[in-house]
PDB file of C-alpha atoms and ligand atoms in Angstrom:
ATOM      1  CA  MET A 295      49.902  74.996 -27.992  1.00 98.00           C
ATOM      2  CA  ARG A 296      51.945  75.124 -31.190  1.00 98.00           C
ATOM      3  CA  VAL A 297      53.358  78.570 -31.961  1.00 98.00           C
ATOM      4  CA  THR A 298      54.657  79.339 -35.464  1.00 98.00           C
ATOM      5  CA  LEU A 299      56.498  82.590 -36.091  1.00 98.00           C
ATOM      6  CA  LEU A 300      55.117  83.569 -39.497  1.00 98.00           C
ATOM      7  CA  GLY A 301      56.710  87.020 -39.594  1.00 98.00           C
ATOM      8  CA  THR A 302      59.568  88.243 -37.387  1.00 98.00           C
ATOM      9  CA  GLY A 303      60.549  91.452 -39.181  1.00 98.00           C
ATOM     10  CA  ASP A 304      59.749  95.129 -38.874  1.00 98.00           C
ATOM     11  CA  THR A 305      57.733  97.115 -41.375  1.00 98.00           C
ATOM     12  CA  THR A 306      60.182  96.715 -44.303  1.00 98.00           C
ATOM     13  CA  GLY A 307      61.227  93.146 -43.500  1.00 98.00           C
ATOM     14  CA  THR A 308      64.586  91.471 -44.071  1.00 98.00           C
ATOM     15  CA  PRO A 309      65.772  91.343 -46.738  1.00 98.00           C
ATOM     16  CA  THR A 310      64.338  94.780 -47.479  1.00 98.00           C
ATOM     17  CA  VAL A 311      63.317  95.341 -51.103  1.00 98.00           C
ATOM     18  CA  GLY A 312      66.135  96.998 -53.035  1.00 97.00           C
ATOM     19  CA  CYS A 313      68.585  96.820 -50.124  1.00 98.00           C
ATOM     20  CA  ASP A 314      72.071  95.386 -50.450  1.00 97.00           C
ATOM     21  CA  CYS A 315      73.260  96.090 -46.888  1.00 98.00           C
ATOM     22  CA  ASP A 316      75.408  93.411 -45.240  1.00 98.00           C
ATOM     23  CA  THR A 317      72.487  92.164 -43.129  1.00 98.00           C
ATOM     24  CA  CYS A 318      70.111  91.776 -46.087  1.00 98.00           C
ATOM     25  CA  GLU A 319      72.908  90.058 -48.055  1.00 98.00           C
ATOM     26  CA  ALA A 320      73.651  87.758 -45.111  1.00 98.00           C
ATOM     27  CA  ALA A 321      69.965  86.830 -44.884  1.00 98.00           C
ATOM     28  CA  ARG A 322      69.923  85.958 -48.608  1.00 98.00           C
ATOM     29  CA  GLU A 323      73.070  83.855 -48.208  1.00 98.00           C
ATOM     30  CA  ARG A 324      71.640  81.993 -45.217  1.00 97.00           C
ATOM     31  CA  GLY A 325      68.276  81.532 -46.917  1.00 98.00           C
ATOM     32  CA  VAL A 326      66.429  83.109 -43.982  1.00 98.00           C
ATOM     33  CA  GLU A 327      64.041  86.014 -43.824  1.00 98.00           C
ATOM     34  CA  ARG A 328      62.006  88.217 -41.541  1.00 98.00           C
ATOM     35  CA  THR A 329      58.726  89.089 -43.161  1.00 98.00           C
ATOM     36  CA  ARG A 330      56.200  91.451 -41.605  1.00 98.00           C
ATOM     37  CA  PHE A 331      54.865  90.524 -38.155  1.00 98.00           C
ATOM     38  CA  SER A 332      52.419  87.683 -37.602  1.00 98.00           C
ATOM     39  CA  VAL A 333      52.140  84.707 -35.230  1.00 99.00           C
ATOM     40  CA  HIS A 334      50.113  81.533 -35.713  1.00 98.00           C
ATOM     41  CA  VAL A 335      48.931  79.795 -32.525  1.00 98.00           C
ATOM     42  CA  GLU A 336      47.428  76.348 -32.933  1.00 98.00           C
ATOM     43  CA  ASN A 337      45.400  74.609 -30.247  1.00 98.00           C
ATOM     44  CA  GLU A 338      45.790  70.916 -31.063  1.00 96.00           C
ATOM     45  CA  ARG A 339      43.410  70.081 -28.205  1.00 96.00           C
ATOM     46  CA  VAL A 340      40.426  71.637 -29.999  1.00 97.00           C
ATOM     47  CA  ASP A 341      41.910  71.624 -33.520  1.00 98.00           C
ATOM     48  CA  GLU A 342      41.590  75.394 -33.937  1.00 98.00           C
ATOM     49  CA  SER A 343      44.072  78.147 -34.728  1.00 98.00           C
ATOM     50  CA  LEU A 344      44.350  81.775 -33.721  1.00 98.00           C
ATOM     51  CA  LEU A 345      46.215  84.296 -35.852  1.00 98.00           C
ATOM     52  CA  ILE A 346      47.880  87.320 -34.315  1.00 99.00           C
ATOM     53  CA  ASP A 347      47.953  90.212 -36.805  1.00 98.00           C
ATOM     54  CA  PHE A 348      47.407  90.212 -40.566  1.00 98.00           C
ATOM     55  CA  SER A 349      50.793  90.676 -42.143  1.00 98.00           C
ATOM     56  CA  PRO A 350      50.930  92.100 -45.675  1.00 98.00           C
ATOM     57  CA  ASP A 351      52.856  88.821 -46.277  1.00 98.00           C
ATOM     58  CA  PHE A 352      49.844  86.707 -45.202  1.00 98.00           C
ATOM     59  CA  ARG A 353      49.516  84.708 -48.434  1.00 98.00           C
ATOM     60  CA  TYR A 354      53.208  83.958 -48.726  1.00 98.00           C
ATOM     61  CA  GLN A 355      53.520  83.061 -45.029  1.00 98.00           C
ATOM     62  CA  PHE A 356      50.697  80.515 -45.139  1.00 98.00           C
ATOM     63  CA  LEU A 357      52.022  78.927 -48.336  1.00 98.00           C
ATOM     64  CA  ARG A 358      55.550  78.785 -46.938  1.00 98.00           C
ATOM     65  CA  GLU A 359      54.742  77.373 -43.478  1.00 98.00           C
ATOM     66  CA  ASP A 360      51.770  75.213 -44.513  1.00 95.00           C
ATOM     67  CA  VAL A 361      49.915  75.880 -41.243  1.00 98.00           C
ATOM     68  CA  PRO A 362      46.098  75.686 -41.059  1.00 98.00           C
ATOM     69  CA  LEU A 363      44.094  78.792 -41.858  1.00 98.00           C
ATOM     70  CA  PRO A 364      42.969  80.487 -38.634  1.00 98.00           C
ATOM     71  CA  ASP A 365      39.552  80.072 -37.038  1.00 98.00           C
ATOM     72  CA  ALA A 366      39.856  83.503 -35.416  1.00 98.00           C
ATOM     73  CA  ALA A 367      42.307  86.401 -35.308  1.00 98.00           C
ATOM     74  CA  VAL A 368      43.417  89.305 -33.153  1.00 98.00           C
ATOM     75  CA  ILE A 369      44.701  92.653 -34.415  1.00 98.00           C
ATOM     76  CA  THR A 370      47.077  94.463 -32.067  1.00 98.00           C
ATOM     77  CA  HIS A 371      47.063  97.885 -33.761  1.00 98.00           C
ATOM     78  CA  ILE A 372      46.396  99.588 -37.059  1.00 98.00           C
ATOM     79  CA  HIS A 373      49.884 100.008 -38.491  1.00 98.00           C
ATOM     80  CA  PHE A 374      50.347  98.717 -42.051  1.00 97.00           C
ATOM     81  CA  ASP A 375      52.592  95.812 -41.087  1.00 98.00           C
ATOM     82  CA  HIS A 376      49.974  94.339 -38.687  1.00 98.00           C
ATOM     83  CA  LEU A 377      46.689  95.094 -40.428  1.00 98.00           C
ATOM     84  CA  ASP A 378      47.016  95.465 -44.163  1.00 98.00           C
ATOM     85  CA  GLY A 379      47.049  91.723 -44.890  1.00 98.00           C
ATOM     86  CA  LEU A 380      43.415  91.578 -43.811  1.00 98.00           C
ATOM     87  CA  GLY A 381      42.247  91.973 -47.407  1.00 96.00           C
ATOM     88  CA  ASN A 382      43.473  88.390 -47.935  1.00 96.00           C
ATOM     89  CA  VAL A 383      40.316  87.219 -46.168  1.00 95.00           C
ATOM     90  CA  PHE A 384      38.421  87.907 -49.407  1.00 94.00           C
ATOM     91  CA  ARG A 385      37.326  84.629 -51.065  1.00 94.00           C
ATOM     92  CA  VAL A 386      39.558  82.596 -48.733  1.00 96.00           C
ATOM     93  CA  PHE A 387      37.325  82.593 -45.624  1.00 96.00           C
ATOM     94  CA  ASP A 388      33.571  81.986 -45.369  1.00 96.00           C
ATOM     95  CA  SER A 389      33.555  83.698 -41.996  1.00 96.00           C
ATOM     96  CA  LEU A 390      36.217  84.952 -39.635  1.00 97.00           C
ATOM     97  CA  SER A 391      35.974  86.541 -36.194  1.00 98.00           C
ATOM     98  CA  VAL A 392      38.547  89.270 -35.677  1.00 98.00           C
ATOM     99  CA  TYR A 393      39.077  90.547 -32.149  1.00 98.00           C
ATOM    100  CA  ALA A 394      40.401  94.061 -31.564  1.00 98.00           C
ATOM    101  CA  ALA A 395      40.377  96.577 -28.734  1.00 98.00           C
ATOM    102  CA  ASP A 396      37.270  98.640 -28.067  1.00 98.00           C
ATOM    103  CA  GLU A 397      38.983 101.698 -26.461  1.00 98.00           C
ATOM    104  CA  THR A 398      38.782 104.939 -28.424  1.00 98.00           C
ATOM    105  CA  ASP A 399      42.205 106.071 -29.628  1.00 98.00           C
ATOM    106  CA  PRO A 400      42.488 109.848 -29.040  1.00 96.00           C
ATOM    107  CA  GLN A 401      44.721 110.003 -32.123  1.00 95.00           C
ATOM    108  CA  THR A 402      42.141 108.582 -34.561  1.00 96.00           C
ATOM    109  CA  GLY A 403      38.905 109.122 -32.616  1.00 98.00           C
ATOM    110  CA  LYS A 404      38.162 105.434 -33.146  1.00 98.00           C
ATOM    111  CA  SER A 405      39.006 102.144 -31.496  1.00 98.00           C
ATOM    112  CA  VAL A 406      41.130  99.561 -33.295  1.00 98.00           C
ATOM    113  CA  ALA A 407      37.925  97.528 -33.728  1.00 98.00           C
ATOM    114  CA  GLU A 408      36.143 100.496 -35.348  1.00 98.00           C
ATOM    115  CA  THR A 409      39.061 101.206 -37.694  1.00 98.00           C
ATOM    116  CA  VAL A 410      39.156  97.567 -38.778  1.00 98.00           C
ATOM    117  CA  ARG A 411      35.410  97.555 -39.378  1.00 98.00           C
ATOM    118  CA  ASP A 412      35.467 100.856 -41.299  1.00 98.00           C
ATOM    119  CA  ASP A 413      38.533 100.093 -43.414  1.00 97.00           C
ATOM    120  CA  TYR A 414      37.362  96.579 -44.348  1.00 97.00           C
ATOM    121  CA  HIS A 415      33.576  97.127 -44.442  1.00 96.00           C
ATOM    122  CA  TYR A 416      33.490  95.414 -47.867  1.00 95.00           C
ATOM    123  CA  LEU A 417      34.703  92.077 -46.468  1.00 96.00           C
ATOM    124  CA  ASP A 418      31.515  90.080 -45.882  1.00 95.00           C
ATOM    125  CA  PRO A 419      33.224  87.183 -44.027  1.00 95.00           C
ATOM    126  CA  LEU A 420      34.565  89.551 -41.390  1.00 97.00           C
ATOM    127  CA  GLU A 421      32.971  89.595 -37.915  1.00 97.00           C
ATOM    128  CA  VAL A 422      34.713  92.293 -35.895  1.00 98.00           C
ATOM    129  CA  ARG A 423      34.543  91.584 -32.158  1.00 98.00           C
ATOM    130  CA  PRO A 424      35.281  94.696 -30.054  1.00 98.00           C
ATOM    131  CA  THR A 425      37.237  93.523 -27.018  1.00 98.00           C
ATOM    132  CA  THR A 426      37.924  95.268 -23.724  1.00 98.00           C
ATOM    133  CA  PRO A 427      41.637  95.300 -22.808  1.00 98.00           C
ATOM    134  CA  LEU A 428      42.615  93.453 -19.616  1.00 98.00           C
ATOM    135  CA  GLU A 429      39.369  91.438 -19.756  1.00 98.00           C
ATOM    136  CA  THR A 430      40.100  87.843 -20.685  1.00 98.00           C
ATOM    137  CA  ILE A 431      38.116  86.323 -23.536  1.00 98.00           C
ATOM    138  CA  HIS A 432      37.880  82.679 -24.612  1.00 98.00           C
ATOM    139  CA  VAL A 433      38.925  82.015 -28.225  1.00 98.00           C
ATOM    140  CA  CYS A 434      40.033  78.791 -29.931  1.00 98.00           C
ATOM    141  CA  GLY A 435      40.138  77.088 -26.531  1.00 98.00           C
ATOM    142  CA  PHE A 436      42.544  79.723 -25.201  1.00 98.00           C
ATOM    143  CA  ASP A 437      42.171  82.453 -22.597  1.00 98.00           C
ATOM    144  CA  VAL A 438      43.249  85.581 -24.454  1.00 98.00           C
ATOM    145  CA  THR A 439      43.911  88.982 -22.898  1.00 98.00           C
ATOM    146  CA  LEU A 440      44.743  92.182 -24.768  1.00 98.00           C
ATOM    147  CA  VAL A 441      47.093  94.328 -22.661  1.00 98.00           C
ATOM    148  CA  PRO A 442      47.759  98.037 -23.301  1.00 98.00           C
ATOM    149  CA  VAL A 443      51.348  98.858 -24.250  1.00 98.00           C
ATOM    150  CA  GLU A 444      53.052 102.107 -25.377  1.00 98.00           C
ATOM    151  CA  HIS A 445      53.460 102.744 -29.126  1.00 98.00           C
ATOM    152  CA  PRO A 446      52.872 106.448 -29.734  1.00 97.00           C
ATOM    153  CA  PRO A 447      50.941 108.035 -31.268  1.00 97.00           C
ATOM    154  CA  LEU A 448      48.579 105.055 -31.633  1.00 97.00           C
ATOM    155  CA  VAL A 449      47.010 102.755 -29.093  1.00 98.00           C
ATOM    156  CA  CYS A 450      48.558  99.298 -29.279  1.00 98.00           C
ATOM    157  CA  TYR A 451      48.227  96.066 -27.362  1.00 98.00           C
ATOM    158  CA  GLY A 452      50.290  93.083 -26.352  1.00 98.00           C
ATOM    159  CA  LEU A 453      48.729  89.702 -25.688  1.00 98.00           C
ATOM    160  CA  ALA A 454      48.688  86.960 -23.098  1.00 98.00           C
ATOM    161  CA  ILE A 455      47.457  83.641 -24.523  1.00 98.00           C
ATOM    162  CA  GLU A 456      46.967  80.717 -22.140  1.00 98.00           C
ATOM    163  CA  ASP A 457      45.575  77.247 -22.480  1.00 98.00           C
ATOM    164  CA  PRO A 458      43.453  76.834 -19.332  1.00 98.00           C
ATOM    165  CA  VAL A 459      43.708  73.032 -19.607  1.00 98.00           C
ATOM    166  CA  THR A 460      47.452  72.540 -20.159  1.00 97.00           C
ATOM    167  CA  GLY A 461      48.605  75.761 -18.479  1.00 98.00           C
ATOM    168  CA  ALA A 462      50.778  76.677 -21.487  1.00 98.00           C
ATOM    169  CA  LYS A 463      51.295  80.429 -21.810  1.00 98.00           C
ATOM    170  CA  LEU A 464      52.480  82.616 -24.675  1.00 99.00           C
ATOM    171  CA  SER A 465      53.069  86.331 -24.127  1.00 99.00           C
ATOM    172  CA  ILE A 466      53.530  88.817 -26.969  1.00 99.00           C
ATOM    173  CA  SER A 467      54.792  92.322 -26.194  1.00 98.00           C
ATOM    174  CA  GLY A 468      53.180  93.967 -29.215  1.00 98.00           C
ATOM    175  CA  ASP A 469      54.907  96.957 -30.797  1.00 98.00           C
ATOM    176  CA  THR A 470      55.955  98.847 -27.704  1.00 98.00           C
ATOM    177  CA  SER A 471      58.458 100.967 -25.886  1.00 98.00           C
ATOM    178  CA  TYR A 472      59.918  99.565 -22.679  1.00 98.00           C
ATOM    179  CA  ASN A 473      57.337 101.604 -20.735  1.00 98.00           C
ATOM    180  CA  ILE A 474      54.687  98.882 -20.493  1.00 98.00           C
ATOM    181  CA  PRO A 475      52.117  99.642 -17.765  1.00 98.00           C
ATOM    182  CA  GLU A 476      52.316  97.582 -14.570  1.00 98.00           C
ATOM    183  CA  GLU A 477      48.890  95.965 -15.016  1.00 98.00           C
ATOM    184  CA  SER A 478      49.934  94.771 -18.459  1.00 98.00           C
ATOM    185  CA  ARG A 479      53.227  93.398 -17.129  1.00 98.00           C
ATOM    186  CA  GLU A 480      51.281  91.410 -14.548  1.00 98.00           C
ATOM    187  CA  ALA A 481      49.124  89.853 -17.267  1.00 98.00           C
ATOM    188  CA  LEU A 482      52.196  89.027 -19.393  1.00 98.00           C
ATOM    189  CA  ALA A 483      54.259  87.577 -16.518  1.00 98.00           C
ATOM    190  CA  GLU A 484      55.579  84.005 -16.242  1.00 98.00           C
ATOM    191  CA  PRO A 485      55.140  82.917 -19.873  1.00 99.00           C
ATOM    192  CA  ASP A 486      56.542  79.694 -21.307  1.00 98.00           C
ATOM    193  CA  LEU A 487      57.443  81.754 -24.364  1.00 99.00           C
ATOM    194  CA  LEU A 488      57.778  85.535 -24.723  1.00 99.00           C
ATOM    195  CA  LEU A 489      57.874  87.187 -28.142  1.00 99.00           C
ATOM    196  CA  ALA A 490      59.312  90.643 -27.565  1.00 99.00           C
ATOM    197  CA  ASP A 491      59.674  93.611 -29.921  1.00 98.00           C
ATOM    198  CA  ALA A 492      63.411  94.334 -30.222  1.00 98.00           C
ATOM    199  CA  ILE A 493      63.659  96.448 -33.349  1.00 98.00           C
ATOM    200  CA  VAL A 494      67.383  97.312 -33.069  1.00 98.00           C
ATOM    201  CA  PRO A 495      70.285  97.019 -30.622  1.00 98.00           C
ATOM    202  CA  ALA A 496      70.609  99.896 -28.140  1.00 98.00           C
ATOM    203  CA  HIS A 497      73.788 101.225 -29.751  1.00 98.00           C
ATOM    204  CA  LEU A 498      71.746 102.357 -32.782  1.00 98.00           C
ATOM    205  CA  CYS A 499      69.782 104.889 -30.677  1.00 97.00           C
ATOM    206  CA  GLU A 500      72.404 107.491 -31.569  1.00 96.00           C
ATOM    207  CA  TYR A 501      71.032 107.440 -35.123  1.00 96.00           C
ATOM    208  CA  HIS A 502      67.391 107.979 -34.104  1.00 96.00           C
ATOM    209  CA  PRO A 503      66.284 111.643 -34.178  1.00 96.00           C
ATOM    210  CA  ALA A 504      64.595 111.088 -30.780  1.00 96.00           C
ATOM    211  CA  GLY A 505      67.553 109.084 -29.453  1.00 97.00           C
ATOM    212  CA  GLY A 506      66.792 106.487 -26.834  1.00 97.00           C
ATOM    213  CA  ARG A 507      65.037 106.480 -23.483  1.00 97.00           C
ATOM    214  CA  HIS A 508      64.205 104.329 -20.468  1.00 98.00           C
ATOM    215  CA  GLU A 509      67.914 103.839 -19.801  1.00 98.00           C
ATOM    216  CA  THR A 510      69.368 101.200 -17.494  1.00 97.00           C
ATOM    217  CA  ASP A 511      71.522 102.299 -14.530  1.00 96.00           C
ATOM    218  CA  ASP A 512      74.475 101.997 -16.924  1.00 96.00           C
ATOM    219  CA  GLY A 513      72.839 104.384 -19.390  1.00 97.00           C
ATOM    220  CA  VAL A 514      71.804 101.774 -21.966  1.00 98.00           C
ATOM    221  CA  PRO A 515      68.527 102.822 -23.638  1.00 98.00           C
ATOM    222  CA  ARG A 516      65.781 100.221 -23.461  1.00 98.00           C
ATOM    223  CA  THR A 517      63.569 102.146 -25.894  1.00 98.00           C
ATOM    224  CA  PHE A 518      64.568 103.104 -29.456  1.00 98.00           C
ATOM    225  CA  GLY A 519      63.073 106.540 -30.130  1.00 98.00           C
ATOM    226  CA  THR A 520      59.598 106.374 -28.610  1.00 98.00           C
ATOM    227  CA  LYS A 521      57.848 103.390 -30.193  1.00 98.00           C
ATOM    228  CA  HIS A 522      59.910 100.194 -29.880  1.00 98.00           C
ATOM    229  CA  MET A 523      62.153  98.366 -27.439  1.00 98.00           C
ATOM    230  CA  THR A 524      65.829  97.936 -28.088  1.00 98.00           C
ATOM    231  CA  ARG A 525      67.321  94.436 -27.892  1.00 98.00           C
ATOM    232  CA  GLU A 526      68.532  95.301 -24.400  1.00 98.00           C
ATOM    233  CA  GLY A 527      65.074  96.575 -23.377  1.00 98.00           C
ATOM    234  CA  ALA A 528      63.394  93.427 -24.669  1.00 98.00           C
ATOM    235  CA  LEU A 529      65.855  91.211 -22.779  1.00 98.00           C
ATOM    236  CA  ASP A 530      65.303  93.213 -19.579  1.00 98.00           C
ATOM    237  CA  LEU A 531      61.547  92.808 -20.022  1.00 98.00           C
ATOM    238  CA  ALA A 532      62.017  89.050 -20.475  1.00 98.00           C
ATOM    239  CA  ALA A 533      63.975  88.876 -17.220  1.00 98.00           C
ATOM    240  CA  GLU A 534      61.354  90.918 -15.342  1.00 98.00           C
ATOM    241  CA  LEU A 535      58.520  88.760 -16.649  1.00 98.00           C
ATOM    242  CA  ASN A 536      60.506  85.656 -15.754  1.00 98.00           C
ATOM    243  CA  ALA A 537      59.985  84.237 -19.239  1.00 98.00           C
ATOM    244  CA  GLU A 538      60.944  80.582 -19.566  1.00 98.00           C
ATOM    245  CA  ARG A 539      62.036  81.200 -23.147  1.00 98.00           C
ATOM    246  CA  THR A 540      62.335  84.392 -25.205  1.00 98.00           C
ATOM    247  CA  ARG A 541      62.503  85.106 -28.910  1.00 99.00           C
ATOM    248  CA  LEU A 542      63.120  88.628 -30.127  1.00 99.00           C
ATOM    249  CA  VAL A 543      60.906  89.723 -33.012  1.00 99.00           C
ATOM    250  CA  HIS A 544      59.921  92.777 -35.101  1.00 98.00           C
ATOM    251  CA  LEU A 545      63.597  93.009 -36.041  1.00 98.00           C
ATOM    252  CA  ALA A 546      64.966  95.601 -38.472  1.00 98.00           C
ATOM    253  CA  HIS A 547      67.692  95.053 -41.070  1.00 98.00           C
ATOM    254  CA  TYR A 548      69.629  97.782 -39.236  1.00 98.00           C
ATOM    255  CA  TYR A 549      71.076  95.131 -36.902  1.00 98.00           C
ATOM    256  CA  PRO A 550      74.728  94.830 -37.946  1.00 98.00           C
ATOM    257  CA  ALA A 551      75.233  91.586 -39.900  1.00 98.00           C
ATOM    258  CA  ASP A 552      77.367  90.059 -37.131  1.00 98.00           C
ATOM    259  CA  GLU A 553      74.597  90.631 -34.559  1.00 98.00           C
ATOM    260  CA  ALA A 554      71.534  90.049 -36.715  1.00 98.00           C
ATOM    261  CA  PHE A 555      71.418  86.255 -36.438  1.00 98.00           C
ATOM    262  CA  GLU A 556      72.638  85.815 -32.867  1.00 97.00           C
ATOM    263  CA  GLU A 557      70.469  84.192 -30.195  1.00 98.00           C
ATOM    264  CA  PRO A 558      67.758  84.912 -29.208  1.00 98.00           C
ATOM    265  CA  LEU A 559      66.845  86.828 -32.373  1.00 98.00           C
ATOM    266  CA  ALA A 560      64.111  84.966 -34.260  1.00 98.00           C
ATOM    267  CA  VAL A 561      63.783  84.224 -37.955  1.00 98.00           C
ATOM    268  CA  ASP A 562      60.618  83.237 -39.811  1.00 98.00           C
ATOM    269  CA  GLY A 563      59.376  79.689 -39.555  1.00 98.00           C
ATOM    270  CA  GLU A 564      60.472  78.929 -36.014  1.00 98.00           C
ATOM    271  CA  GLN A 565      57.984  76.677 -34.268  1.00 98.00           C
ATOM    272  CA  TYR A 566      57.511  76.076 -30.531  1.00 98.00           C
ATOM    273  CA  GLU A 567      55.423  73.521 -28.639  1.00 98.00           C
ATOM    274  CA  LEU A 568      54.237  74.890 -25.285  1.00 98.00           C
TER     275      LEU A 568
HETATM  276 ZN1  LIG B 790      69.214  95.882 -45.650  1.00 75.30          ZN
HETATM  277 ZN1  LIG B 791      53.471  99.530 -35.042  1.00 75.30          ZN
HETATM  278 ZN1  LIG B 792      55.019  96.851 -36.461  1.00 75.30          ZN
END
């Protein structure tokens, strides 16, 4: 399993357009970036690739990393930074299966699969495959399981991706607070690589109108506001899941410049062989 981090940033990315903060400047100086979230997972055994989420930076990411176009894709939730690159399918793919959850979201009255189908009904190559969370499906030679996470007000899912032949396992937290349900944690446990949402360090919770929550015994918030894990929350999750290796993703340019490129914070283009 070859995992390429196509996009490791939050919804504005780093550098953020029009921003001259120290972190965006440091990224420019280092020649690194964090575009909007997407992960490419290649199965060399069957010569197929699975894409996780359609970043608005889809075209640029594939040109930059020169990875094969996917044979199938999964969409975790309907936020702009994970879905709105789907229009890039037009005239690039002859056909593409896109897997998304089949549970109705009380907020929208539709499942992720239904929203994808409705919003992109004009894309002839698209085959939307409604998928039941916590039921493992077989795609691109992988066992893939969507796991419910907490990203209010929308439904959102993390992913466990395993190669049943080699035993390699990739877990992706999805956009989530620290409050991931127990059943989902069980499915995500013991990965060779964990990609965990860590939008900001915990000390920035004081600037969020909702503050932080899910504090450690020492009072360190593991959730920033209500929707994302802090760096500390993501690292605690990694320890609980007993992840062999962890990269923090979905990172905002609000990380202070002297913390923004520390380990284990990811940047675009990192590649892992599992
Ligand atoms: Zn900035
Ligand atoms: Zn989101
Ligand atoms: Zn996001």
